[in-house]
Amino acid sequence: MSEKPTIFQMFLSALAAMFGVQSSQNHTRDFSAGHTWTWMLLGVVVMALFVAFVILLVTWALSMAGA
Amino acid sequence: MTLIGRGLALLGLILSPSAYAEWQVNLMPGVTEISRAVYDLHMTIFWICVAIGVVVFGIMLYSIINHRKSRGAKAHNFHENTLVEIIWTIVPFFILIGMAVPATATLIKMYDKGEAELDIQVTGFQWKWRYHYLGEDIDFFSSLSTPREQIANESEKGEHYLLEVDNPLVIPVGKKVRLLLTSNDVIHSWWVPGLAVKKDAIPGFINEAWTVVTEPGIYRGQCAELCGKDHGFMPIVVDVRSEEDYKLWLAEMKQAKAQASDAATQDWTLADLMEKGEEVYNRTCAACHQVTGEGIPGAFPALKNNPIMVAEPSAHIDVVLNGKAGTAMQAFRDQLDAVELAAVITYERNAWGNNSGDLVTPAQISKLKQ
Ligand SMILES: [Cu+2]
């Protein structure tokens, strides 16, 4: 079962880490194969996406408030 | 009294109806649109918390009672449940968003700095407030007016103990009043719960706050930033009046100012100055230099038997008018008028056995003030 996760699965795992909940099945899978560097890079990318999302959200909220 | 006796006495105090007469534990709804919005927000969030509490403790209590050991309950031994974990993460997320939306709406309303009809500069001092009505040439200090005997427990405490001032901030009802807050010495904070205004007054900065009060009346507040020895003795009183009464007050203030400058040109006797000086001293200087003139060693110098008091008066006048930079001794040049300054200096030079016999006249001070 301990196959290498696909990029999409890794992306989902990064999101799950941000959310704070992960199934132990995926957890085992993610830790049994792959490189640390891929995860770190993915972490930075997901954080950047999150920051961009927050900026968009705030811009939208401010435009709703008429600022 | 024994420990039990004391405990019973305390219990009696807690249970007596008089202890409840003034009981208000909740936030007050206040008298402005903003204060009511803040109150509603507070209540909304309070009830959300109550609901969460009821659910959480309800489940807990139910589990404790119905799954107790004596009934033969066996603990489930499992490690994870992704679904439940997701639910207990998402539910608080939505609860928080649900609180943040109305809170942000209220905050945005509070920061609306649109045109005000009256601008007042509020300056914090150790330990009093100064109100300057911009464009009206009205500028006065507002200090604690609770008598010293009440503070020293020598007489019964009044109804508004430590929440009363000599000159309240007077504003018209229904008008948008903008407050420009700053400080002369350390950080203070101008706080009036009834208006839901609490804003720091910081030296070198100007903070803005505003209010539109919808009901005439007297609203009381306090300095809300620990600012030194008399932090608890610099209350705020806001006197909200109808438009006409406010106009009348403005006219009275202007007249009083004209009269004060007349008084400065009159002749004053030593006895008159001493009488006025004692009143000014006890109100303005005694917090630091003490009623006895003995000061507090290491903090505030004694004025009694101080060589300055019998030497040539100019040094004494200079320190009172201009203060000592970098110390708690403020410049009283603008805080007091010429008569008050002359009176307090004359008083210090002749009270407590200083007996210099010097009379410093208001005319002398008027010249120096220009
Ligand atoms: Cu203060």
Tab-separated table of C-alpha atoms and ligand atoms in Angstrom:
chain	number	residue	atom	x	y	z
A	1	MET	CA	0.000	0.000	0.000
A	2	SER	CA	2.866	2.371	0.655
A	3	GLU	CA	2.973	3.757	-2.855
A	4	LYS	CA	4.429	7.128	-3.620
A	5	PRO	CA	1.651	9.789	-3.357
A	6	THR	CA	0.815	11.712	-6.521
A	7	ILE	CA	1.389	15.469	-6.632
A	8	PHE	CA	-2.331	16.059	-6.307
A	9	GLN	CA	-2.481	13.809	-3.236
A	10	MET	CA	0.460	15.666	-1.771
A	11	PHE	CA	-1.313	18.959	-2.405
A	12	LEU	CA	-4.386	17.645	-0.607
A	13	SER	CA	-2.182	16.510	2.275
A	14	ALA	CA	-0.677	20.003	2.558
A	15	LEU	CA	-4.189	21.469	2.722
A	16	ALA	CA	-5.149	18.873	5.323
A	17	ALA	CA	-2.100	19.890	7.360
A	18	MET	CA	-3.221	23.513	7.293
A	19	PHE	CA	-6.707	22.477	8.313
A	20	GLY	CA	-5.224	20.355	11.077
A	21	VAL	CA	-6.949	17.054	10.367
A	22	GLN	CA	-5.538	14.096	8.445
A	23	SER	CA	-6.549	10.446	8.329
A	24	SER	CA	-3.893	8.109	9.672
A	25	GLN	CA	-4.033	6.137	6.428
A	26	ASN	CA	-2.885	9.130	4.373
A	27	HIS	CA	-0.487	10.098	7.112
A	28	THR	CA	1.302	6.750	6.904
A	29	ARG	CA	1.342	6.902	3.108
A	30	ASP	CA	2.881	10.424	3.063
A	31	PHE	CA	5.622	9.499	5.479
A	32	SER	CA	6.661	6.280	3.812
A	33	ALA	CA	7.849	7.581	0.447
A	34	GLY	CA	8.986	10.750	-1.326
A	35	HIS	CA	11.456	13.522	-0.535
A	36	THR	CA	11.463	16.029	2.283
A	37	TRP	CA	12.296	18.766	-0.224
A	38	THR	CA	9.137	18.194	-2.213
A	39	TRP	CA	7.059	18.662	0.918
A	40	MET	CA	8.882	21.841	1.943
A	41	LEU	CA	8.464	23.348	-1.506
A	42	LEU	CA	4.814	22.352	-1.524
A	43	GLY	CA	4.388	23.934	1.905
A	44	VAL	CA	5.772	27.251	0.636
A	45	VAL	CA	3.547	27.135	-2.469
A	46	VAL	CA	0.418	26.354	-0.462
A	47	MET	CA	1.214	29.166	2.003
A	48	ALA	CA	1.712	31.610	-0.893
A	49	LEU	CA	-1.627	30.538	-2.342
A	50	PHE	CA	-3.248	31.021	1.057
A	51	VAL	CA	-1.789	34.535	1.398
A	52	ALA	CA	-3.016	35.397	-2.103
A	53	PHE	CA	-6.447	34.062	-1.161
A	54	VAL	CA	-6.581	36.185	1.998
A	55	ILE	CA	-5.518	39.281	0.049
A	56	LEU	CA	-8.286	38.664	-2.479
A	57	LEU	CA	-10.797	38.097	0.290
A	58	VAL	CA	-9.864	41.332	2.077
A	59	THR	CA	-9.951	43.313	-1.182
A	60	TRP	CA	-13.373	41.934	-1.885
A	61	ALA	CA	-14.600	42.612	1.675
A	62	LEU	CA	-13.321	46.196	1.537
A	63	SER	CA	-14.999	46.771	-1.810
A	64	MET	CA	-18.245	45.499	-0.281
A	65	ALA	CA	-17.803	47.929	2.626
A	66	GLY	CA	-17.374	50.751	0.122
A	67	ALA	CA	-13.758	51.575	0.960
B	1	MET	CA	-13.609	38.498	65.525
B	2	THR	CA	-13.041	34.872	64.795
B	3	LEU	CA	-12.498	33.675	61.266
B	4	ILE	CA	-15.995	32.195	61.198
B	5	GLY	CA	-17.459	35.403	62.573
B	6	ARG	CA	-15.720	37.383	59.885
B	7	GLY	CA	-16.906	34.965	57.210
B	8	LEU	CA	-20.489	35.303	58.412
B	9	ALA	CA	-20.236	39.082	58.429
B	10	LEU	CA	-18.952	38.991	54.859
B	11	LEU	CA	-21.759	36.661	53.828
B	12	GLY	CA	-24.263	39.020	55.438
B	13	LEU	CA	-22.790	41.880	53.445
B	14	ILE	CA	-22.994	39.947	50.205
B	15	LEU	CA	-26.575	38.901	50.829
B	16	SER	CA	-27.866	42.250	52.080
B	17	PRO	CA	-30.158	44.011	49.588
B	18	SER	CA	-28.113	47.217	49.702
B	19	ALA	CA	-25.192	45.382	48.161
B	20	TYR	CA	-27.379	44.608	45.157
B	21	ALA	CA	-28.839	48.083	44.746
B	22	GLU	CA	-25.951	49.154	42.519
B	23	TRP	CA	-25.389	45.783	40.942
B	24	GLN	CA	-24.745	46.064	37.275
B	25	VAL	CA	-22.548	43.299	36.002
B	26	ASN	CA	-23.344	43.636	32.349
B	27	LEU	CA	-22.038	46.121	29.817
B	28	MET	CA	-24.245	49.213	29.664
B	29	PRO	CA	-26.225	49.866	26.482
B	30	GLY	CA	-25.163	53.516	26.601
B	31	VAL	CA	-26.566	56.528	24.823
B	32	THR	CA	-25.078	56.512	21.333
B	33	GLU	CA	-25.782	54.477	18.242
B	34	ILE	CA	-22.289	52.991	18.498
B	35	SER	CA	-22.617	52.107	22.183
B	36	ARG	CA	-25.889	50.305	21.430
B	37	ALA	CA	-24.272	48.466	18.521
B	38	VAL	CA	-21.427	47.425	20.832
B	39	TYR	CA	-23.924	46.291	23.431
B	40	ASP	CA	-25.928	44.251	20.898
B	41	LEU	CA	-22.739	42.678	19.633
B	42	HIS	CA	-21.740	41.808	23.162
B	43	MET	CA	-25.125	40.214	23.834
B	44	THR	CA	-25.096	38.256	20.547
B	45	ILE	CA	-21.701	36.805	21.344
B	46	PHE	CA	-22.716	36.199	24.931
B	47	TRP	CA	-25.708	34.106	23.839
B	48	ILE	CA	-23.578	32.202	21.322
B	49	CYS	CA	-21.227	31.357	24.188
B	50	VAL	CA	-24.151	30.327	26.391
B	51	ALA	CA	-25.436	28.003	23.648
B	52	ILE	CA	-21.985	26.451	23.189
B	53	GLY	CA	-21.672	26.034	26.944
B	54	VAL	CA	-25.057	24.363	27.225
B	55	VAL	CA	-24.287	21.933	24.373
B	56	VAL	CA	-20.752	21.069	25.520
B	57	PHE	CA	-21.537	20.702	29.220
B	58	GLY	CA	-24.855	19.031	28.395
B	59	ILE	CA	-23.124	16.289	26.416
B	60	MET	CA	-20.484	15.995	29.088
B	61	LEU	CA	-23.001	15.713	31.906
B	62	TYR	CA	-25.146	13.270	29.954
B	63	SER	CA	-22.097	11.084	29.286
B	64	ILE	CA	-20.926	11.213	32.859
B	65	ILE	CA	-24.323	10.239	34.210
B	66	ASN	CA	-25.422	7.680	31.652
B	67	HIS	CA	-22.116	6.004	31.012
B	68	ARG	CA	-20.831	5.815	34.520
B	69	LYS	CA	-18.761	2.951	35.740
B	70	SER	CA	-21.315	1.723	38.273
B	71	ARG	CA	-23.624	1.031	35.371
B	72	GLY	CA	-20.957	-1.139	33.889
B	73	ALA	CA	-19.993	1.240	31.068
B	74	LYS	CA	-16.848	0.244	29.151
B	75	ALA	CA	-14.700	2.936	27.542
B	76	HIS	CA	-14.402	2.799	23.780
B	77	ASN	CA	-10.823	2.492	22.769
B	78	PHE	CA	-10.305	4.033	19.341
B	79	HIS	CA	-7.688	6.322	17.990
B	80	GLU	CA	-8.996	8.556	15.267
B	81	ASN	CA	-12.179	9.540	13.552
B	82	THR	CA	-11.523	11.824	10.602
B	83	LEU	CA	-15.158	12.780	10.142
B	84	VAL	CA	-15.628	13.893	13.748
B	85	GLU	CA	-12.335	15.770	13.660
B	86	ILE	CA	-13.373	17.613	10.512
B	87	ILE	CA	-16.724	18.506	12.062
B	88	TRP	CA	-15.228	19.875	15.258
B	89	THR	CA	-12.829	21.974	13.231
B	90	ILE	CA	-15.407	23.338	10.799
B	91	VAL	CA	-18.111	24.150	13.337
B	92	PRO	CA	-15.970	26.576	15.413
B	93	PHE	CA	-14.708	28.065	12.147
B	94	PHE	CA	-18.239	29.007	11.139
B	95	ILE	CA	-19.088	30.198	14.643
B	96	LEU	CA	-16.070	32.537	14.574
B	97	ILE	CA	-16.960	33.837	11.115
B	98	GLY	CA	-20.502	34.349	12.377
B	99	MET	CA	-19.128	36.542	15.185
B	100	ALA	CA	-16.589	38.339	12.997
B	101	VAL	CA	-19.128	39.585	10.468
B	102	PRO	CA	-21.225	41.762	12.833
B	103	ALA	CA	-18.089	42.735	14.801
B	104	THR	CA	-16.407	44.034	11.659
B	105	ALA	CA	-19.547	45.883	10.638
B	106	THR	CA	-19.541	47.698	14.024
B	107	LEU	CA	-15.816	48.432	13.796
B	108	ILE	CA	-16.255	49.963	10.354
B	109	LYS	CA	-19.039	52.158	11.751
B	110	MET	CA	-16.745	53.258	14.604
B	111	TYR	CA	-14.012	54.300	12.209
B	112	ASP	CA	-16.321	56.491	10.152
B	113	LYS	CA	-14.520	59.793	10.454
B	114	GLY	CA	-16.971	61.824	8.391
B	115	GLU	CA	-17.500	65.553	8.945
B	116	ALA	CA	-17.891	66.491	12.598
B	117	GLU	CA	-19.818	69.534	13.752
B	118	LEU	CA	-17.577	70.194	16.703
B	119	ASP	CA	-13.881	69.412	17.191
B	120	ILE	CA	-12.473	69.191	20.689
B	121	GLN	CA	-8.848	68.597	21.509
B	122	VAL	CA	-8.502	66.432	24.607
B	123	THR	CA	-5.128	66.409	26.325
B	124	GLY	CA	-4.243	64.091	29.186
B	125	PHE	CA	-2.140	65.466	32.030
B	126	GLN	CA	-0.864	63.905	35.216
B	127	TRP	CA	-3.645	63.909	36.536
B	128	LYS	CA	-6.361	65.859	34.844
B	129	TRP	CA	-7.809	66.510	31.411
B	130	ARG	CA	-7.705	69.576	29.246
B	131	TYR	CA	-10.468	70.362	26.763
B	132	HIS	CA	-9.829	72.785	23.960
B	133	TYR	CA	-12.833	73.633	21.768
B	134	LEU	CA	-11.178	74.230	18.420
B	135	GLY	CA	-12.355	77.430	16.746
B	136	GLU	CA	-14.216	78.586	19.866
B	137	ASP	CA	-11.346	79.942	21.943
B	138	ILE	CA	-12.542	77.874	24.879
B	139	ASP	CA	-9.888	75.948	26.704
B	140	PHE	CA	-10.062	74.645	30.246
B	141	PHE	CA	-8.828	71.983	32.620
B	142	SER	CA	-11.070	69.418	34.182
B	143	SER	CA	-9.875	67.992	37.480
B	144	LEU	CA	-11.208	65.842	40.249
B	145	SER	CA	-13.570	67.720	42.568
B	146	THR	CA	-14.115	65.069	45.235
B	147	PRO	CA	-13.164	66.721	48.543
B	148	ARG	CA	-9.917	65.501	50.118
B	149	GLU	CA	-11.728	64.657	53.364
B	150	GLN	CA	-13.763	62.017	51.514
B	151	ILE	CA	-10.631	60.491	50.034
B	152	ALA	CA	-8.955	60.431	53.443
B	153	ASN	CA	-12.024	58.762	54.991
B	154	GLU	CA	-12.595	61.758	57.224
B	155	SER	CA	-16.106	62.267	55.913
B	156	GLU	CA	-18.885	60.256	54.292
B	157	LYS	CA	-18.200	59.453	50.646
B	158	GLY	CA	-20.506	61.220	48.161
B	159	GLU	CA	-22.666	59.640	45.480
B	160	HIS	CA	-20.179	60.290	42.688
B	161	TYR	CA	-17.070	59.664	44.722
B	162	LEU	CA	-13.993	59.975	42.449
B	163	LEU	CA	-16.281	60.387	39.440
B	164	GLU	CA	-16.847	64.135	39.698
B	165	VAL	CA	-14.921	67.082	38.250
B	166	ASP	CA	-14.861	70.849	38.555
B	167	ASN	CA	-15.371	71.570	34.841
B	168	PRO	CA	-17.085	68.838	32.822
B	169	LEU	CA	-16.800	68.458	29.086
B	170	VAL	CA	-19.988	70.046	27.747
B	171	ILE	CA	-21.271	68.952	24.341
B	172	PRO	CA	-24.520	69.411	22.420
B	173	VAL	CA	-26.947	66.504	22.011
B	174	GLY	CA	-27.409	64.901	18.585
B	175	LYS	CA	-24.309	66.525	17.065
B	176	LYS	CA	-21.292	64.674	15.802
B	177	VAL	CA	-18.435	65.626	18.106
B	178	ARG	CA	-14.903	64.687	17.153
B	179	LEU	CA	-12.326	64.235	19.890
B	180	LEU	CA	-8.656	64.693	19.063
B	181	LEU	CA	-6.766	62.954	21.824
B	182	THR	CA	-3.201	63.509	22.872
B	183	SER	CA	-1.166	63.762	26.051
B	184	ASN	CA	1.183	66.168	27.729
B	185	ASP	CA	3.253	63.632	29.658
B	186	VAL	CA	2.580	59.884	29.739
B	187	ILE	CA	-0.019	57.689	28.042
B	188	HIS	CA	-3.547	58.150	29.342
B	189	SER	CA	-6.786	56.781	27.968
B	190	TRP	CA	-10.060	58.674	27.678
B	191	TRP	CA	-12.844	56.270	28.559
B	192	VAL	CA	-16.572	56.942	28.905
B	193	PRO	CA	-18.524	53.665	28.898
B	194	GLY	CA	-21.885	55.327	28.256
B	195	LEU	CA	-20.560	56.621	24.926
B	196	ALA	CA	-18.558	53.460	24.173
B	197	VAL	CA	-15.494	55.623	23.623
B	198	LYS	CA	-12.140	54.436	24.921
B	199	LYS	CA	-9.113	55.849	23.178
B	200	ASP	CA	-5.489	56.212	24.203
B	201	ALA	CA	-4.039	59.693	24.629
B	202	ILE	CA	-0.380	59.399	23.663
B	203	PRO	CA	2.266	62.142	23.858
B	204	GLY	CA	3.281	63.231	20.356
B	205	PHE	CA	0.374	61.506	18.633
B	206	ILE	CA	-3.182	62.561	17.904
B	207	ASN	CA	-5.828	59.856	18.088
B	208	GLU	CA	-9.309	60.449	16.808
B	209	ALA	CA	-12.603	59.367	18.288
B	210	TRP	CA	-16.100	60.653	17.778
B	211	THR	CA	-19.527	60.434	19.298
B	212	VAL	CA	-23.116	61.474	18.701
B	213	VAL	CA	-24.993	61.349	21.988
B	214	THR	CA	-28.732	60.930	21.620
B	215	GLU	CA	-29.857	61.755	25.159
B	216	PRO	CA	-28.947	64.794	27.254
B	217	GLY	CA	-27.480	63.888	30.631
B	218	ILE	CA	-24.303	63.447	32.626
B	219	TYR	CA	-22.016	60.580	31.667
B	220	ARG	CA	-19.019	59.587	33.724
B	221	GLY	CA	-15.775	57.854	32.913
B	222	GLN	CA	-12.179	57.432	33.966
B	223	CYS	CA	-8.631	57.355	32.713
B	224	ALA	CA	-8.116	53.787	31.533
B	225	GLU	CA	-4.349	53.639	31.205
B	226	LEU	CA	-2.212	53.384	34.326
B	227	CYS	CA	-0.512	56.772	34.330
B	228	GLY	CA	1.091	57.194	37.732
B	229	LYS	CA	0.244	57.957	41.321
B	230	ASP	CA	-3.138	59.622	40.792
B	231	HIS	CA	-4.348	57.534	37.859
B	232	GLY	CA	-7.527	56.767	39.787
B	233	PHE	CA	-8.093	60.463	40.468
B	234	MET	CA	-8.563	61.884	36.992
B	235	PRO	CA	-12.178	61.087	36.120
B	236	ILE	CA	-14.082	62.289	33.086
B	237	VAL	CA	-17.519	63.873	33.184
B	238	VAL	CA	-19.418	64.578	29.977
B	239	ASP	CA	-22.366	66.918	30.303
B	240	VAL	CA	-24.604	66.542	27.246
B	241	ARG	CA	-26.970	69.463	26.793
B	242	SER	CA	-29.639	70.568	24.365
B	243	GLU	CA	-28.490	72.845	21.556
B	244	GLU	CA	-29.819	75.981	23.331
B	245	ASP	CA	-28.286	75.085	26.688
B	246	TYR	CA	-25.006	74.362	24.977
B	247	LYS	CA	-25.067	77.807	23.325
B	248	LEU	CA	-25.820	79.399	26.713
B	249	TRP	CA	-22.891	77.555	28.268
B	250	LEU	CA	-20.574	78.753	25.471
B	251	ALA	CA	-21.626	82.340	26.124
B	252	GLU	CA	-21.132	81.913	29.894
B	253	MET	CA	-17.655	80.481	29.401
B	254	LYS	CA	-16.666	83.417	27.213
B	255	GLN	CA	-18.016	85.872	29.739
B	256	ALA	CA	-16.194	84.169	32.601
B	257	LYS	CA	-12.987	84.410	30.619
B	258	ALA	CA	-13.465	88.154	30.102
B	259	GLN	CA	-14.159	88.570	33.830
B	260	ALA	CA	-11.019	86.684	34.744
B	261	SER	CA	-8.897	89.022	32.696
B	262	ASP	CA	-10.629	91.969	34.414
B	263	ALA	CA	-9.834	90.478	37.812
B	264	ALA	CA	-6.172	90.346	36.861
B	265	THR	CA	-6.045	94.116	36.602
B	266	GLN	CA	-7.649	94.724	39.993
B	267	ASP	CA	-5.748	95.271	43.206
B	268	TRP	CA	-5.539	92.232	45.466
B	269	THR	CA	-4.760	92.208	49.147
B	270	LEU	CA	-2.468	89.622	50.700
B	271	ALA	CA	-5.416	88.085	52.589
B	272	ASP	CA	-7.514	87.739	49.423
B	273	LEU	CA	-4.661	86.169	47.500
B	274	MET	CA	-3.896	83.800	50.380
B	275	GLU	CA	-7.501	82.642	50.509
B	276	LYS	CA	-7.712	82.078	46.776
B	277	GLY	CA	-4.203	80.615	46.747
B	278	GLU	CA	-5.024	77.981	49.314
B	279	GLU	CA	-7.999	76.830	47.256
B	280	VAL	CA	-5.888	76.687	44.052
B	281	TYR	CA	-3.046	74.935	45.866
B	282	ASN	CA	-5.244	72.226	47.352
B	283	ARG	CA	-6.931	71.610	44.030
B	284	THR	CA	-3.875	71.771	41.751
B	285	CYS	CA	-0.638	71.237	43.642
B	286	ALA	CA	-1.460	69.230	46.760
B	287	ALA	CA	-1.629	65.907	44.906
B	288	CYS	CA	2.162	66.074	44.657
B	289	HIS	CA	3.440	68.644	47.144
B	290	GLN	CA	0.821	67.593	49.751
B	291	VAL	CA	-1.566	69.808	51.695
B	292	THR	CA	1.072	70.279	54.377
B	293	GLY	CA	3.600	71.564	51.823
B	294	GLU	CA	5.953	68.834	52.944
B	295	GLY	CA	5.951	66.948	49.637
B	296	ILE	CA	6.961	63.304	49.418
B	297	PRO	CA	10.683	62.825	49.998
B	298	GLY	CA	12.379	61.399	46.929
B	299	ALA	CA	9.455	62.209	44.628
B	300	PHE	CA	7.992	65.663	45.209
B	301	PRO	CA	10.062	68.358	46.919
B	302	ALA	CA	8.838	70.047	50.076
B	303	LEU	CA	7.799	73.655	49.611
B	304	LYS	CA	7.667	74.236	53.337
B	305	ASN	CA	10.981	75.724	54.533
B	306	ASN	CA	12.205	75.634	50.938
B	307	PRO	CA	14.832	78.369	50.400
B	308	ILE	CA	13.161	79.260	47.071
B	309	MET	CA	10.166	80.564	49.027
B	310	VAL	CA	12.059	83.319	50.805
B	311	ALA	CA	14.573	84.153	48.091
B	312	GLU	CA	13.783	86.716	45.422
B	313	PRO	CA	10.464	85.539	43.795
B	314	SER	CA	11.528	85.289	40.130
B	315	ALA	CA	12.912	81.732	40.371
B	316	HIS	CA	9.766	80.574	42.132
B	317	ILE	CA	7.526	82.253	39.546
B	318	ASP	CA	9.577	80.772	36.728
B	319	VAL	CA	9.285	77.188	37.930
B	320	VAL	CA	5.521	77.450	38.445
B	321	LEU	CA	4.881	79.133	35.079
B	322	ASN	CA	7.234	77.047	32.992
B	323	GLY	CA	7.658	73.829	34.956
B	324	LYS	CA	10.830	71.772	34.989
B	325	ALA	CA	11.301	69.900	31.729
B	326	GLY	CA	11.599	66.168	32.181
B	327	THR	CA	10.060	66.115	35.665
B	328	ALA	CA	6.501	65.784	36.939
B	329	MET	CA	6.514	69.539	37.588
B	330	GLN	CA	4.363	70.806	34.722
B	331	ALA	CA	4.162	74.280	33.263
B	332	PHE	CA	1.132	75.905	34.863
B	333	ARG	CA	1.271	78.932	32.541
B	334	ASP	CA	-1.788	77.778	30.560
B	335	GLN	CA	-3.440	75.658	33.211
B	336	LEU	CA	-4.158	78.524	35.568
B	337	ASP	CA	-5.096	82.125	34.904
B	338	ALA	CA	-3.061	85.097	36.111
B	339	VAL	CA	-5.051	85.515	39.333
B	340	GLU	CA	-4.775	81.838	40.197
B	341	LEU	CA	-1.046	81.794	39.497
B	342	ALA	CA	-0.391	84.917	41.552
B	343	ALA	CA	-2.557	83.571	44.358
B	344	VAL	CA	-0.932	80.147	44.519
B	345	ILE	CA	2.587	81.566	44.421
B	346	THR	CA	1.736	84.104	47.100
B	347	TYR	CA	0.157	81.336	49.154
B	348	GLU	CA	3.225	79.103	48.930
B	349	ARG	CA	5.491	81.968	49.906
B	350	ASN	CA	3.499	82.678	53.057
B	351	ALA	CA	1.924	79.399	54.166
B	352	TRP	CA	3.372	76.720	56.450
B	353	GLY	CA	5.629	79.232	58.194
B	354	ASN	CA	7.388	80.306	55.000
B	355	ASN	CA	6.196	83.837	55.916
B	356	SER	CA	8.227	85.673	53.284
B	357	GLY	CA	5.631	88.474	53.395
B	358	ASP	CA	5.899	88.698	49.581
B	359	LEU	CA	2.846	89.512	47.519
B	360	VAL	CA	3.013	88.426	43.886
B	361	THR	CA	0.343	90.321	41.976
B	362	PRO	CA	-1.837	89.107	39.083
B	363	ALA	CA	-0.633	92.099	37.066
B	364	GLN	CA	2.968	90.920	37.453
B	365	ILE	CA	2.008	87.454	36.215
B	366	SER	CA	-0.121	88.800	33.340
B	367	LYS	CA	2.950	90.557	31.989
B	368	LEU	CA	5.003	87.342	32.149
B	369	LYS	CA	2.256	85.298	30.522
B	370	GLN	CA	2.261	87.377	27.353
C	1	CU	CU	-4.273	59.026	33.141
